[in-house]
Short mmCIF file of C-alpha atoms and ligand atoms in Angstrom, two decimals:
data_model
loop_
_atom_site.label_atom_id
_atom_site.label_comp_id
_atom_site.label_asym_id
_atom_site.label_seq_id
_atom_site.Cartn_x
_atom_site.Cartn_y
_atom_site.Cartn_z
CA UNK N 1 5.96 -22.78 8.18
CA UNK N 2 3.63 -20.15 6.83
CA UNK N 3 1.21 -21.33 9.53
CA UNK N 4 -1.34 -18.91 10.86
CA UNK N 5 -4.84 -18.22 12.09
CA UNK N 6 -7.01 -15.14 11.71
CA UNK N 7 -8.09 -12.98 14.65
CA UNK N 8 -10.90 -10.41 14.76
CA UNK N 9 -9.65 -7.05 16.09
CA UNK N 10 -13.05 -6.51 17.77
CA UNK N 11 -14.00 -9.80 19.46
CA UNK N 12 -10.58 -11.45 19.54
CA UNK N 13 -11.76 -14.85 18.32
CA UNK N 14 -9.21 -16.94 16.44
CA UNK N 15 -10.33 -18.94 13.41
CA UNK N 16 -8.85 -20.68 10.36
CA UNK N 17 -8.43 -18.69 7.14
CA UNK N 18 -11.17 -19.43 4.62
CA UNK N 19 -10.15 -16.57 2.34
CA UNK N 20 -12.90 -14.30 3.64
CA UNK N 21 -12.00 -10.88 5.04
CA UNK N 22 -14.87 -10.73 7.55
CA UNK N 23 -15.29 -11.87 11.17
CA UNK N 24 -17.51 -15.01 11.39
CA UNK N 25 -19.70 -12.91 13.72
CA UNK N 26 -19.71 -10.01 11.22
CA UNK N 27 -18.00 -7.42 13.44
CA UNK N 28 -17.02 -4.27 11.60
CA UNK N 29 -13.32 -4.68 12.35
CA UNK N 30 -10.08 -5.57 10.60
CA UNK N 31 -9.20 -9.26 10.68
CA UNK N 32 -5.53 -9.90 11.49
CA UNK N 33 -3.20 -12.82 11.02
CA UNK N 34 -1.64 -14.52 14.04
CA UNK N 35 1.43 -16.50 12.97
CA UNK N 36 2.62 -19.64 14.72
CA UNK N 37 6.22 -18.48 14.31
CA UNK N 38 6.61 -15.82 16.98
CA UNK N 39 10.28 -15.26 16.10
CA UNK N 40 10.83 -14.06 12.57
CA UNK N 41 13.24 -16.27 10.65
CA UNK N 42 14.31 -14.67 7.41
CA UNK N 43 14.39 -17.16 4.54
CA UNK N 44 17.24 -17.11 2.05
CA UNK N 45 15.02 -15.88 -0.79
CA UNK N 46 14.93 -12.73 -2.92
CA UNK N 47 12.77 -9.73 -2.04
CA UNK N 48 9.74 -9.94 0.21
CA UNK N 49 9.65 -13.76 0.20
CA UNK N 50 12.39 -13.46 2.86
CA UNK N 51 9.51 -12.71 5.23
CA UNK N 52 7.42 -15.70 4.12
CA UNK N 53 6.96 -16.80 7.79
CA UNK N 54 4.80 -13.74 8.33
CA UNK N 55 2.78 -13.85 5.10
CA UNK N 56 -0.63 -15.61 4.93
CA UNK N 57 0.36 -18.01 2.15
CA UNK N 58 1.65 -21.58 1.94
CA UNK N 59 3.50 -21.50 -1.39
CA UNK N 60 6.16 -19.00 -2.38
CA UNK N 61 5.58 -17.34 -5.73
CA UNK N 62 8.78 -16.71 -7.73
CA UNK N 63 8.81 -12.92 -7.62
CA UNK N 64 11.62 -10.48 -6.92
CA UNK N 65 9.70 -7.51 -5.49
CA UNK N 66 10.72 -6.42 -2.03
CA UNK N 67 11.60 -3.42 0.13
CA UNK N 68 15.22 -2.28 0.54
CA UNK N 69 16.37 -0.28 3.56
CA UNK N 70 19.57 1.78 3.70
CA UNK N 71 20.99 4.53 5.89
CA UNK N 72 20.80 7.92 4.22
CA UNK N 73 23.91 10.09 4.06
CA UNK N 74 23.22 13.10 1.83
CA UNK N 75 19.54 13.71 2.59
CA UNK N 76 20.11 12.97 6.30
CA UNK N 77 22.88 15.59 6.40
CA UNK N 78 20.65 18.11 4.60
CA UNK N 79 17.93 17.47 7.21
CA UNK N 80 20.21 17.27 10.25
CA UNK N 81 19.19 13.72 11.17
CA UNK N 82 21.74 11.37 12.72
CA UNK N 83 19.96 8.07 11.95
CA UNK N 84 17.69 8.41 8.95
CA UNK N 85 16.78 5.13 7.26
CA UNK N 86 15.18 5.04 3.84
CA UNK N 87 13.04 2.03 2.99
CA UNK N 88 12.81 2.21 -0.77
CA UNK N 89 9.97 0.49 -2.63
CA UNK N 90 10.55 0.89 -6.31
CA UNK N 91 13.02 0.13 -9.06
CA UNK N 92 16.66 0.83 -8.28
CA UNK N 93 18.79 -2.21 -9.11
CA UNK N 94 21.98 -0.47 -7.91
CA UNK N 95 20.49 -0.63 -4.41
CA UNK N 96 18.99 -4.11 -4.88
CA UNK N 97 15.45 -2.74 -5.29
CA UNK N 98 13.45 -4.52 -7.97
CA UNK N 99 9.84 -3.48 -7.60
CA UNK N 100 9.33 -3.16 -11.34
CA UNK N 101 6.03 -1.26 -11.19
CA UNK N 102 7.73 1.26 -8.87
CA UNK N 103 5.38 1.34 -5.88
CA UNK N 104 4.77 -0.65 -2.70
CA UNK N 105 1.40 -1.73 -4.13
CA UNK N 106 3.36 -4.60 -5.68
CA UNK N 107 4.10 -5.87 -2.16
CA UNK N 108 0.32 -6.10 -1.62
CA UNK N 109 -0.36 -7.72 -4.96
CA UNK N 110 1.96 -10.70 -4.43
CA UNK N 111 0.47 -12.26 -1.25
CA UNK N 112 -3.06 -11.13 -2.18
CA UNK N 113 -3.01 -13.01 -5.48
CA UNK N 114 -1.25 -15.99 -3.90
CA UNK N 115 -3.73 -16.21 -1.00
CA UNK N 116 -6.71 -15.90 -3.38
CA UNK N 117 -5.41 -18.74 -5.51
CA UNK N 118 -4.68 -20.95 -2.46
CA UNK N 119 -8.16 -20.29 -1.03
CA UNK N 120 -9.81 -20.68 -4.47
CA UNK N 121 -11.51 -17.33 -3.93
CA UNK N 122 -12.10 -16.68 -7.64
CA UNK N 123 -10.67 -14.08 -10.01
CA UNK N 124 -9.79 -10.89 -8.15
CA UNK N 125 -11.36 -7.56 -9.08
CA UNK N 126 -9.21 -4.56 -8.19
CA UNK N 127 -10.21 -0.88 -8.33
CA UNK N 128 -7.32 1.52 -8.69
CA UNK N 129 -6.23 5.11 -9.30
CA UNK N 130 -3.20 3.67 -11.11
CA UNK N 131 -0.48 2.21 -8.88
CA UNK N 132 -2.54 -0.71 -7.54
CA UNK N 133 -3.78 -1.61 -11.02
CA UNK N 134 -0.26 -1.56 -12.47
CA UNK N 135 1.05 -3.68 -9.58
CA UNK N 136 -1.69 -6.32 -9.91
CA UNK N 137 -1.29 -6.37 -13.71
CA UNK N 138 2.45 -7.04 -13.34
CA UNK N 139 1.99 -9.77 -10.72
CA UNK N 140 -0.87 -11.34 -12.72
CA UNK N 141 1.60 -11.53 -15.61
CA UNK N 142 4.45 -12.90 -13.45
CA UNK N 143 2.22 -15.47 -11.71
CA UNK N 144 0.21 -16.22 -14.87
CA UNK N 145 -3.04 -15.67 -12.94
CA UNK N 146 -6.02 -13.65 -14.24
CA UNK N 147 -7.13 -10.34 -12.68
CA UNK N 148 -9.79 -7.73 -13.47
CA UNK N 149 -8.65 -4.10 -13.02
CA UNK N 150 -11.06 -1.13 -12.95
CA UNK N 151 -9.58 2.38 -13.27
CA UNK N 152 -10.61 5.96 -14.08
CA UNK N 153 -10.08 6.63 -17.80
CA UNK N 154 -7.41 9.24 -17.05
CA UNK N 155 -5.25 6.63 -15.28
CA UNK N 156 -4.90 4.53 -18.45
CA UNK N 157 -1.30 5.67 -19.18
CA UNK N 158 -0.31 4.43 -15.69
CA UNK N 159 -1.18 0.80 -16.43
CA UNK N 160 1.79 -1.04 -17.95
CA UNK N 161 3.82 -4.16 -17.28
CA UNK N 162 7.36 -5.24 -18.09
CA UNK N 163 6.15 -8.42 -19.80
CA UNK N 164 3.40 -9.06 -22.35
CA UNK N 165 0.31 -10.68 -20.80
CA UNK N 166 -3.25 -11.72 -21.61
CA UNK N 167 -4.12 -12.23 -17.93
CA UNK N 168 -5.42 -8.69 -17.33
CA UNK N 169 -8.95 -7.52 -18.10
CA UNK N 170 -8.69 -3.73 -17.91
CA UNK N 171 -11.92 -1.71 -17.69
CA UNK N 172 -12.04 2.09 -17.61
CA UNK N 173 -14.75 4.31 -16.12
CA UNK N 174 -15.51 7.91 -17.03
CA UNK N 175 -15.00 9.41 -13.56
CA UNK N 176 -12.62 9.43 -10.61
CA UNK N 177 -11.23 6.73 -8.31
CA UNK N 178 -14.51 6.56 -6.34
CA UNK N 179 -16.44 5.82 -9.54
CA UNK N 180 -13.96 3.04 -10.32
CA UNK N 181 -14.57 1.61 -6.83
CA UNK N 182 -18.37 1.59 -7.27
CA UNK N 183 -18.11 -0.13 -10.66
CA UNK N 184 -15.65 -2.68 -9.30
CA UNK N 185 -18.06 -3.65 -6.49
CA UNK N 186 -20.80 -4.41 -9.04
CA UNK N 187 -18.36 -6.35 -11.24
CA UNK N 188 -17.01 -8.38 -8.30
CA UNK N 189 -20.57 -9.65 -7.65
CA UNK N 190 -20.55 -11.50 -11.01
CA UNK N 191 -19.95 -15.29 -11.03
CA UNK N 192 -16.33 -16.52 -10.52
CA UNK N 193 -15.17 -13.04 -9.46
CA UNK N 194 -14.35 -11.66 -6.03
CA UNK N 195 -13.54 -8.24 -4.56
CA UNK N 196 -9.93 -8.04 -3.51
CA UNK N 197 -11.01 -6.47 -0.20
CA UNK N 198 -8.63 -3.50 0.10
CA UNK N 199 -7.43 -2.75 3.63
CA UNK N 200 -9.64 -5.53 5.01
CA UNK N 201 -7.53 -8.15 3.26
CA UNK N 202 -4.85 -9.35 5.72
CA UNK N 203 -2.68 -10.46 2.79
CA UNK N 204 -2.55 -6.90 1.47
CA UNK N 205 -1.59 -5.56 4.89
CA UNK N 206 0.98 -8.24 5.67
CA UNK N 207 2.52 -7.73 2.22
CA UNK N 208 2.97 -4.04 3.02
CA UNK N 209 4.07 -4.97 6.52
CA UNK N 210 7.28 -6.37 5.04
CA UNK N 211 8.40 -2.73 4.72
CA UNK N 212 8.58 -2.51 8.53
CA UNK N 213 10.16 -5.98 8.76
CA UNK N 214 12.85 -4.99 6.29
CA UNK N 215 13.58 -1.76 8.18
CA UNK N 216 13.73 -3.40 11.62
CA UNK N 217 15.89 -6.33 10.49
CA UNK N 218 18.26 -3.90 8.72
CA UNK N 219 18.45 -1.36 11.56
CA UNK N 220 18.50 -4.08 14.25
CA UNK N 221 15.60 -2.52 16.14
CA UNK N 222 12.11 -1.15 15.56
CA UNK N 223 12.53 2.48 14.39
CA UNK N 224 11.32 5.30 16.68
CA UNK N 225 9.40 7.00 13.89
CA UNK N 226 7.70 5.70 10.76
CA UNK N 227 6.97 8.34 8.09
CA UNK N 228 4.48 7.85 5.21
CA UNK N 229 1.90 9.74 3.13
CA UNK N 230 -1.48 8.01 3.42
CA UNK N 231 -4.47 7.63 1.14
CA UNK N 232 -6.28 4.71 2.71
CA UNK N 233 -3.88 4.33 5.62
CA UNK N 234 -3.46 0.62 4.85
CA UNK N 235 0.33 0.91 4.63
CA UNK N 236 0.54 2.58 8.04
CA UNK N 237 -1.84 0.08 9.67
CA UNK N 238 0.30 -2.70 8.16
CA UNK N 239 3.49 -1.15 9.56
CA UNK N 240 1.89 -0.86 13.01
CA UNK N 241 0.71 -4.49 12.93
CA UNK N 242 4.18 -5.63 11.80
CA UNK N 243 5.78 -3.61 14.62
CA UNK N 244 3.47 -5.34 17.13
CA UNK N 245 4.69 -8.72 15.84
CA UNK N 246 8.29 -7.53 16.16
CA UNK N 247 7.63 -6.54 19.78
CA UNK N 248 6.33 -10.07 20.49
CA UNK N 249 9.42 -11.46 18.72
CA UNK N 250 11.41 -9.71 21.44
CA UNK N 251 14.69 -9.05 19.62
CA UNK N 252 13.85 -5.62 18.18
CA UNK N 253 12.72 -3.66 21.26
CA UNK N 254 9.43 -3.24 23.08
CA UNK N 255 8.40 0.12 21.61
CA UNK N 256 6.03 0.96 18.75
CA UNK N 257 7.14 3.61 16.23
CA UNK N 258 5.36 6.96 16.28
CA UNK N 259 3.38 7.15 13.05
CA UNK N 260 4.19 10.41 11.25
CA UNK N 261 1.62 10.43 8.45
CA UNK N 262 0.53 12.98 5.86
CA UNK N 263 -2.10 13.85 3.27
CA UNK N 264 -1.97 16.11 0.23
CA UNK N 265 -3.93 19.39 0.37
CA UNK N 266 -6.67 20.23 -0.40
CA UNK N 267 -8.11 16.68 0.07
CA UNK N 268 -7.17 15.69 3.64
CA UNK N 269 -10.17 13.94 5.28
CA UNK N 270 -8.21 11.85 7.78
CA UNK N 271 -5.97 14.77 8.81
CA UNK N 272 -9.12 16.86 9.47
CA UNK N 273 -10.90 14.17 11.49
CA UNK N 274 -7.76 13.40 13.51
CA UNK N 275 -7.16 17.08 14.29
CA UNK N 276 -10.75 17.38 15.53
CA UNK N 277 -10.21 14.30 17.72
CA UNK N 278 -12.95 12.35 15.93
CA UNK N 279 -12.97 8.61 15.18
CA UNK N 280 -15.46 9.19 12.37
CA UNK N 281 -14.81 11.15 9.19
CA UNK N 282 -17.68 13.63 8.76
CA UNK N 283 -18.07 14.03 4.98
CA UNK N 284 -19.68 17.48 5.34
CA UNK N 285 -16.82 18.86 7.44
CA UNK N 286 -13.77 16.76 6.57
CA UNK N 287 -14.26 16.41 2.81
CA UNK N 288 -16.56 19.20 1.66
CA UNK N 289 -16.46 19.64 -2.15
CA UNK N 290 -14.66 16.31 -2.42
CA UNK N 291 -14.72 16.07 -6.23
CA UNK N 292 -13.32 19.57 -6.63
CA UNK N 293 -10.68 19.04 -3.90
CA UNK N 294 -9.62 15.67 -5.37
CA UNK N 295 -9.15 17.20 -8.82
CA UNK N 296 -6.57 19.62 -7.35
CA UNK N 297 -4.41 17.04 -5.55
CA UNK N 298 -0.94 16.37 -7.02
CA UNK N 299 -0.56 12.83 -5.60
CA UNK N 300 -3.83 11.21 -6.76
CA UNK N 301 -3.08 7.87 -5.08
CA UNK N 302 -3.79 9.66 -1.80
CA UNK N 303 -7.40 10.55 -2.66
CA UNK N 304 -9.41 7.78 -0.98
CA UNK N 305 -12.90 8.89 0.12
CA UNK N 306 -13.62 5.85 2.25
CA UNK N 307 -10.46 4.93 4.16
CA UNK N 308 -10.36 2.37 7.03
CA UNK N 309 -9.97 5.18 9.55
CA UNK N 310 -12.67 4.67 12.20
CA UNK N 311 -13.01 0.88 11.89
CA UNK N 312 -11.72 -1.17 14.85
CA UNK N 313 -8.04 -1.87 14.22
CA UNK N 314 -7.90 0.94 11.65
CA UNK N 315 -5.96 4.18 11.32
CA UNK N 316 -7.55 6.01 14.27
CA UNK N 317 -6.53 3.16 16.58
CA UNK N 318 -3.08 3.07 14.97
CA UNK N 319 -2.48 6.80 15.58
CA UNK N 320 -3.87 6.60 19.12
CA UNK N 321 -1.71 3.62 20.16
CA UNK N 322 1.51 4.89 18.59
CA UNK N 323 1.25 8.56 19.60
CA UNK N 324 1.08 9.47 15.93
CA UNK N 325 0.22 12.57 13.94
CA UNK N 326 -1.09 13.43 10.45
CA UNK N 327 0.37 16.47 8.70
CA UNK N 328 -0.90 18.24 5.59
CA UNK N 329 1.33 19.02 2.61
CA UNK N 330 0.72 21.37 -0.32
CA UNK N 331 1.42 20.47 -3.94
CA UNK N 332 4.36 22.91 -4.05
CA UNK N 333 5.91 21.46 -0.90
CA UNK N 334 5.57 17.96 -2.35
CA UNK N 335 7.22 18.96 -5.67
CA UNK N 336 10.08 20.74 -3.90
CA UNK N 337 10.64 17.76 -1.62
CA UNK N 338 10.71 15.43 -4.62
CA UNK N 339 13.42 17.56 -6.25
CA UNK N 340 15.50 17.84 -3.07
CA UNK N 341 15.35 14.08 -2.44
CA UNK N 342 16.34 13.25 -6.02
CA UNK N 343 19.29 15.67 -5.82
CA UNK N 344 20.48 14.16 -2.52
CA UNK N 345 19.78 10.45 -3.00
CA UNK N 346 19.87 10.11 -6.79
CA UNK N 347 16.48 8.55 -7.49
CA UNK N 348 13.16 9.98 -8.69
CA UNK N 349 10.07 9.69 -6.48
CA UNK N 350 6.38 8.98 -6.95
CA UNK N 351 4.41 12.19 -6.14
CA UNK N 352 3.03 10.48 -2.99
CA UNK N 353 6.58 9.80 -1.80
CA UNK N 354 7.22 13.52 -2.41
CA UNK N 355 4.38 14.23 0.05
CA UNK N 356 6.06 11.87 2.55
CA UNK N 357 9.42 13.63 2.24
CA UNK N 358 7.73 17.05 2.55
CA UNK N 359 6.00 15.94 5.77
CA UNK N 360 9.34 14.89 7.23
CA UNK N 361 10.79 18.31 6.38
CA UNK N 362 7.82 20.06 8.05
CA UNK N 363 7.81 17.78 11.11
CA UNK N 364 11.54 18.31 11.61
CA UNK N 365 11.28 22.08 11.16
CA UNK N 366 8.44 22.32 13.69
CA UNK N 367 10.21 20.15 16.26
CA UNK N 368 7.79 17.22 15.97
CA UNK N 369 10.56 14.70 15.38
CA UNK N 370 13.68 14.20 17.50
CA UNK N 371 16.52 14.24 14.92
CA UNK N 372 18.73 12.00 17.08
CA UNK N 373 16.34 9.02 17.12
CA UNK N 374 15.97 6.26 14.50
CA UNK N 375 13.74 7.69 11.81
CA UNK N 376 12.42 5.40 9.07
CA UNK N 377 10.90 6.95 5.98
CA UNK N 378 8.79 4.72 3.77
CA UNK N 379 9.52 5.74 0.19
CA UNK N 380 6.36 4.14 -1.18
CA UNK N 381 7.24 4.64 -4.83
CA UNK N 382 10.06 5.67 -7.14
CA UNK N 383 12.50 4.69 -9.85
CA UNK N 384 10.20 5.39 -12.80
CA UNK N 385 13.08 6.85 -14.82
CA UNK N 386 15.34 3.94 -13.98
CA UNK N 387 12.81 1.24 -14.97
CA UNK N 388 12.37 2.80 -18.40
CA UNK N 389 16.10 2.39 -19.00
CA UNK N 390 15.97 -1.28 -18.05
CA UNK N 391 12.73 -2.43 -19.75
CA UNK N 392 10.52 -1.74 -22.73
CA UNK N 393 7.30 -1.05 -20.84
CA UNK N 394 4.23 -2.73 -22.32
CA UNK N 395 1.01 -0.68 -22.05
CA UNK N 396 -2.05 -2.66 -20.96
CA UNK N 397 -4.94 -1.86 -23.29
CA UNK N 398 -8.43 -1.15 -22.01
CA UNK N 399 -10.66 -4.06 -23.10
CA UNK N 400 -13.79 -2.12 -22.24
CA UNK N 401 -14.38 1.64 -21.83
CA UNK N 402 -17.50 2.47 -19.81
CA UNK N 403 -19.29 5.67 -18.82
CA UNK N 404 -22.40 6.52 -16.79
CA UNK N 405 -24.65 5.30 -19.62
CA UNK N 406 -23.06 1.82 -19.86
CA UNK N 407 -25.52 -0.70 -18.40
CA UNK N 408 -24.38 -3.39 -15.97
CA UNK N 409 -25.88 -6.10 -18.25
CA UNK N 410 -23.57 -4.98 -21.04
CA UNK N 411 -20.52 -5.09 -18.74
CA UNK N 412 -21.61 -8.45 -17.30
CA UNK N 413 -21.86 -10.03 -20.76
CA UNK N 414 -18.39 -8.84 -21.69
CA UNK N 415 -16.79 -9.89 -18.39
CA UNK N 416 -18.48 -13.32 -18.42
CA UNK N 417 -17.06 -14.09 -21.88
CA UNK N 418 -13.56 -13.16 -20.68
CA UNK N 419 -13.94 -15.20 -17.49
CA UNK N 420 -14.97 -18.27 -19.52
CA UNK N 421 -11.65 -18.07 -21.36
CA UNK N 422 -9.58 -17.52 -18.20
CA UNK N 423 -11.28 -19.31 -15.26
C1 LIG H 501 -1.13 3.80 -2.45
C2 LIG H 501 0.06 4.64 -2.25
C3 LIG H 501 0.23 5.40 -1.08
C4 LIG H 501 -0.80 5.42 0.01
O1 LIG H 501 -0.88 4.20 0.68
P1 LIG H 501 -2.12 3.81 1.55
O2 LIG H 501 -1.80 2.46 2.07
O3 LIG H 501 -3.33 3.81 0.66
O4 LIG H 501 -2.30 4.84 2.62
C5 LIG H 501 1.38 6.13 -0.94
N1 LIG H 501 2.32 6.14 -1.91
C6 LIG H 501 2.19 5.43 -3.05
C7 LIG H 501 3.27 5.51 -4.07
C8 LIG H 501 1.07 4.67 -3.26
O5 LIG H 501 0.95 3.97 -4.41
ZN1 LIG H 502 -15.40 -10.43 15.60
#
């Protein structure tokens, strides 16, 4: 029952979970969960808690967020696919989808906050371009647990919840997502705080892994293709890890899905490195003029400069083992795909999900996907229009606005006062 150990993807040693995201021998590798329950037993609970057996937590938070998989009719016909499955992560109550902050980041936030509280890790500090911050703010509110969120100033309108909360300390930086990450690292070093760990946190990955579990348990087998736009690649690594568990389960087939991934032009570092056959991203070649390129990207959540690509157990290994590919998508292609999908399926998409749909269109056109196989598309975000009809969204206010001239001592004083009230 929720029983597991952690295993280093480099040295293979198994050890109990202390809440750390590092190998005891400090290998630069992802640390994975190994669950005692080899056969997945779905619990009779709403949303992602159905997959509690394969989440690194011992208590079940009362949340409703979860993926929903259905077989597409209209869009599948448009594309000429015979078995196209849509796994929707967003708000669409008519389909049973109740991710209120409208992206699969909420699936990461739930087990991450729960694991941190079980392991007494301290108050989590999360850096975000928008979707992650909104997801953690919502779950902090639902679980009544404090969180510190650091975002670029321009992402402020993206941070809202469906319920009023005083559990979120929101800090803005005058810069892009990378600047928010650097600030968050300094803030997480303050007393009682801890970095949430990003892709290295097995709770984040296993939370996102429920997308694959939902698809496979709905379809009855592991899909032949998994399609997703990637920023860090965490969602794809999570899907690959979940598929490996399903193979060991034995009831869903013995194959891994081909990972059909995509990035949004002109910022496509992983697509460039993969095309060149390199395990390492070379910043000079693969992300020249990064700041300029990032400013032109339509789906900002895909602009991660330091993704877990080359690390052992990371995206390079995932693509290699699954016979995967990374495509590039232009802003226009993403917008057109968003429109087409909404016309066919009747729900609005996050820009990043538009990139995903566009990559499926390109891959199908170029013969990179067999249209007769089981294709699963991870709609990582959507339903923003629908959630506004159902809830009065509550903006989260920035408690502290910083820029390059704000000293760390000033931030530390402010954060410490807040922590004293919330720890
Ligand atoms: C974060 C995000 C992605 C990218 O996911 P990664 O795990 O970082 O690769 C895609 N779509 C949406 C809507 C997201 O919020
Ligand atoms: Zn190790």
